Backbone as JSON Lines, residues from 0, in Angstrom:
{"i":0,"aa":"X","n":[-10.87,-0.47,1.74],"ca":[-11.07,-1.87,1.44],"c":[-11.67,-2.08,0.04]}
{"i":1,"aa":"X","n":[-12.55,-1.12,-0.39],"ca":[-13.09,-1.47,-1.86],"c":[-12.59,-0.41,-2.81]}
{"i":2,"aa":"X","n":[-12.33,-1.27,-4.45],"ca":[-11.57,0.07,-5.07],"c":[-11.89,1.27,-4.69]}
{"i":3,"aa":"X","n":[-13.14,1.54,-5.07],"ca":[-13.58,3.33,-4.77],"c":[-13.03,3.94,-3.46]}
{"i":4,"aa":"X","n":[-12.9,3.56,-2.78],"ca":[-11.92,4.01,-1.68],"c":[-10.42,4.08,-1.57]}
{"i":5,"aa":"X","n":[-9.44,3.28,-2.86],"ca":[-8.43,3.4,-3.27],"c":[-8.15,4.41,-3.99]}
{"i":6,"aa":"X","n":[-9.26,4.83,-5.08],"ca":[-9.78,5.87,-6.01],"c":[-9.79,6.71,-5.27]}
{"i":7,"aa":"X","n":[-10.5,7.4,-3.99],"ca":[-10.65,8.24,-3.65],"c":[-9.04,8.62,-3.02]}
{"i":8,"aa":"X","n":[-8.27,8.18,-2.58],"ca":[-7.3,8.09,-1.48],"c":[-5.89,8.01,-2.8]}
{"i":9,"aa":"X","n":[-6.07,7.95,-3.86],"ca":[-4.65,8.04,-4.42],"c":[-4.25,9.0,-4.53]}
{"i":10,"aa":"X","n":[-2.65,9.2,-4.76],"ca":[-2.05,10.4,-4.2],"c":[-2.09,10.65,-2.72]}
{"i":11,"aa":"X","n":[-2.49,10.12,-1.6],"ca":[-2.26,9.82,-0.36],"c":[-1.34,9.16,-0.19]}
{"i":12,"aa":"X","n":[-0.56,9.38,1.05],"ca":[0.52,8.53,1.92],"c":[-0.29,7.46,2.53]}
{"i":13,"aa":"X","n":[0.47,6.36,2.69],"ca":[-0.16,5.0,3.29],"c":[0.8,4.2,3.43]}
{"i":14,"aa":"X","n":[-0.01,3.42,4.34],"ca":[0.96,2.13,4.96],"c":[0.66,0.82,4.63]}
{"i":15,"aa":"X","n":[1.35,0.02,4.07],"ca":[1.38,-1.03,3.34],"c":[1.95,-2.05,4.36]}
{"i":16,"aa":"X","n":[1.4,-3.07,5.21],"ca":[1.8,-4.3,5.75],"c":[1.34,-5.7,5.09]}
{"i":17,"aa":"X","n":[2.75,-6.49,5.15],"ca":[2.83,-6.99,4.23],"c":[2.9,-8.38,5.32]}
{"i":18,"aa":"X","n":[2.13,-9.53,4.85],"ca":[2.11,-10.81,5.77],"c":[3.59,-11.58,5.7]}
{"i":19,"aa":"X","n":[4.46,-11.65,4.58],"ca":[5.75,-11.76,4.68],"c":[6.74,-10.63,4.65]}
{"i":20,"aa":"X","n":[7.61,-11.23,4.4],"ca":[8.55,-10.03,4.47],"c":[9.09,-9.88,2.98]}
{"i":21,"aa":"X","n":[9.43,-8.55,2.31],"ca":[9.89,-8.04,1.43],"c":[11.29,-7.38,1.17]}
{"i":22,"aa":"X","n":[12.26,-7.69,0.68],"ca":[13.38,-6.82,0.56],"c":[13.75,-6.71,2.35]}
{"i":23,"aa":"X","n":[13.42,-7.88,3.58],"ca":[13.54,-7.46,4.81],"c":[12.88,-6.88,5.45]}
{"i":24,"aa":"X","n":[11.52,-6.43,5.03],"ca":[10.26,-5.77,5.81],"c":[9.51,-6.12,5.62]}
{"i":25,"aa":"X","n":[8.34,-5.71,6.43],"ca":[6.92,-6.14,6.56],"c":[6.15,-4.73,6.66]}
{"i":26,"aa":"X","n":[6.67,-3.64,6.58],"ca":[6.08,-2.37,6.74],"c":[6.54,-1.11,5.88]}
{"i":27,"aa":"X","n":[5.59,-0.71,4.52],"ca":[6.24,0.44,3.95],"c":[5.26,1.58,3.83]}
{"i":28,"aa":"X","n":[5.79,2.82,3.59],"ca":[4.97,4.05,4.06],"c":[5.6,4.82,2.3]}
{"i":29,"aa":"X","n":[4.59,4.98,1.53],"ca":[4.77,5.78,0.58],"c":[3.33,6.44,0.13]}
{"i":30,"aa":"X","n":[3.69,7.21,-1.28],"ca":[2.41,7.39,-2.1],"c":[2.04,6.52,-2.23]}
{"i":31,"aa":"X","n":[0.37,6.2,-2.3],"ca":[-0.72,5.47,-3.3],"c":[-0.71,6.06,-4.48]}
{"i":32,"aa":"X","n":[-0.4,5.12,-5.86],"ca":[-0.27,5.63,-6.8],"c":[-1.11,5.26,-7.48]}
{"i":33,"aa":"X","n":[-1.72,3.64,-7.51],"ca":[-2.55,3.02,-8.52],"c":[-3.37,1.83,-7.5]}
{"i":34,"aa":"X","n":[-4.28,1.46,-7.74],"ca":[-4.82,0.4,-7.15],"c":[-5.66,-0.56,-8.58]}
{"i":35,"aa":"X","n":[-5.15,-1.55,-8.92],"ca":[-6.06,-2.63,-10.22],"c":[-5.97,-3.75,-9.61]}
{"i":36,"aa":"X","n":[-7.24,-4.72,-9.72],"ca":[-7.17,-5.58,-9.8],"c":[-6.62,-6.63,-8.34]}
{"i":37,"aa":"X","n":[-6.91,-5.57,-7.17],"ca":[-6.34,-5.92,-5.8],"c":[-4.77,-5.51,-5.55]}
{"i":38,"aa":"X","n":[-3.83,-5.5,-6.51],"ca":[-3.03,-5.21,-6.89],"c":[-2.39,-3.38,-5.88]}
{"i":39,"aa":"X","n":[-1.77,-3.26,-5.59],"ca":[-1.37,-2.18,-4.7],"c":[0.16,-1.57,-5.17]}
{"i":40,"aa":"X","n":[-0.06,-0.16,-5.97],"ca":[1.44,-0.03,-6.4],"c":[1.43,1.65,-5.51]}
{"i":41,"aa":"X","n":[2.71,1.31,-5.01],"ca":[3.0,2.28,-4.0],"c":[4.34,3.36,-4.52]}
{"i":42,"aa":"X","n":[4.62,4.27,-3.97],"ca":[5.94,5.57,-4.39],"c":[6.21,5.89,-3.48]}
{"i":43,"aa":"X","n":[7.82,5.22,-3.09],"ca":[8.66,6.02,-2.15],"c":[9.83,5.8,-2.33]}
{"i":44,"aa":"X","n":[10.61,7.15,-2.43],"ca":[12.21,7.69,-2.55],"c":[12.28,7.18,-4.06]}
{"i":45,"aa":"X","n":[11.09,8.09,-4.56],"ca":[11.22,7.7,-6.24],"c":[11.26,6.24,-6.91]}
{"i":46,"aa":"X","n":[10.52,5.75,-5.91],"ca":[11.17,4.01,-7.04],"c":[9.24,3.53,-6.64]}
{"i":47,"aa":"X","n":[8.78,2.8,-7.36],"ca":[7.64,2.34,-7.44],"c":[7.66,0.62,-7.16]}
{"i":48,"aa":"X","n":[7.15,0.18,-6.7],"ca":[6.75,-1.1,-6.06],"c":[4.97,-1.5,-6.28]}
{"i":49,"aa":"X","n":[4.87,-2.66,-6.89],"ca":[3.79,-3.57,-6.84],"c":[3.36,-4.34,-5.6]}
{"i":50,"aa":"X","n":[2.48,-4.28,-4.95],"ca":[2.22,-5.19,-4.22],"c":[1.1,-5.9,-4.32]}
{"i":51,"aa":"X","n":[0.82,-7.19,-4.18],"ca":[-0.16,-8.41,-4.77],"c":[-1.38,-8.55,-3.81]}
{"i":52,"aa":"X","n":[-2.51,-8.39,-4.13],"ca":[-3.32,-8.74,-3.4],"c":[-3.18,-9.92,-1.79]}
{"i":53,"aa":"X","n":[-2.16,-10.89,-2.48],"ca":[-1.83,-12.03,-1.23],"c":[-1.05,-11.9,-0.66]}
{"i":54,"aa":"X","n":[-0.18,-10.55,-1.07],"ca":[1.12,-10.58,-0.17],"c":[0.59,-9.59,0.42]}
{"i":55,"aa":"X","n":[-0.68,-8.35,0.89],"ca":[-1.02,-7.44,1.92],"c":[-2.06,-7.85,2.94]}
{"i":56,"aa":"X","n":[-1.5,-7.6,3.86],"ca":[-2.22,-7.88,4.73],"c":[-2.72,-6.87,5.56]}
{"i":57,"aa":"X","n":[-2.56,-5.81,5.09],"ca":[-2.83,-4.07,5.66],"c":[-2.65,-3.1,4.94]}
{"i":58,"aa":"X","n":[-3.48,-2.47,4.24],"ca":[-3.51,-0.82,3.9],"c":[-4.21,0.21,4.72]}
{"i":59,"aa":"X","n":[-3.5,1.17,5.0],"ca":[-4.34,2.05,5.75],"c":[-3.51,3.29,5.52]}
{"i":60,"aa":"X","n":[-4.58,4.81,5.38],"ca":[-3.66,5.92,5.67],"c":[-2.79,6.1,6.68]}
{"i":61,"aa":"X","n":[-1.46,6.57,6.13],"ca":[-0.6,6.82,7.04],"c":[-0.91,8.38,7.61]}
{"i":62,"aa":"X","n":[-0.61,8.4,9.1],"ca":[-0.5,9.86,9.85],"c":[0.44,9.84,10.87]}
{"i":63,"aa":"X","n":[1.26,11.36,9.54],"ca":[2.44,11.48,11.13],"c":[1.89,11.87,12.25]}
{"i":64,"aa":"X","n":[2.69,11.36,13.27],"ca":[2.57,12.09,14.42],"c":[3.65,13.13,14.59]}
């Protein structure tokens, strides 16, 4: 929830829920790459994505089962 815990956790897999929908989803699972400014930029299948402080409504580490 607070940068330093984004800091600590980048380069981690995570799950990104999103209060609308994006490109048709509400749920993506990639790298944590950067966290500024509330701001959430994520890496998966090589392509990088921004996500906005108002458009998340959930970060949390992801764990496979």
């Amino acid at each position: 929830k607070k940068p330093e815990h984004f800091a600590r956790f980048r380069g981690a897999e995570v799950e990104v829920k999103l209060y609308r929908p994006r490109e048709g989803r509400k749920e993506f699972v990639g790298v944590l790459k950067d966290y500024a400014e509330g701001a959430v930029t994520l890496e998966a299948g090589g392509r990088e994505t921004v996500f906005t402080k108002q458009e998340i409504a959930l970060v949390r580490l992801y764990l496979r089962v």
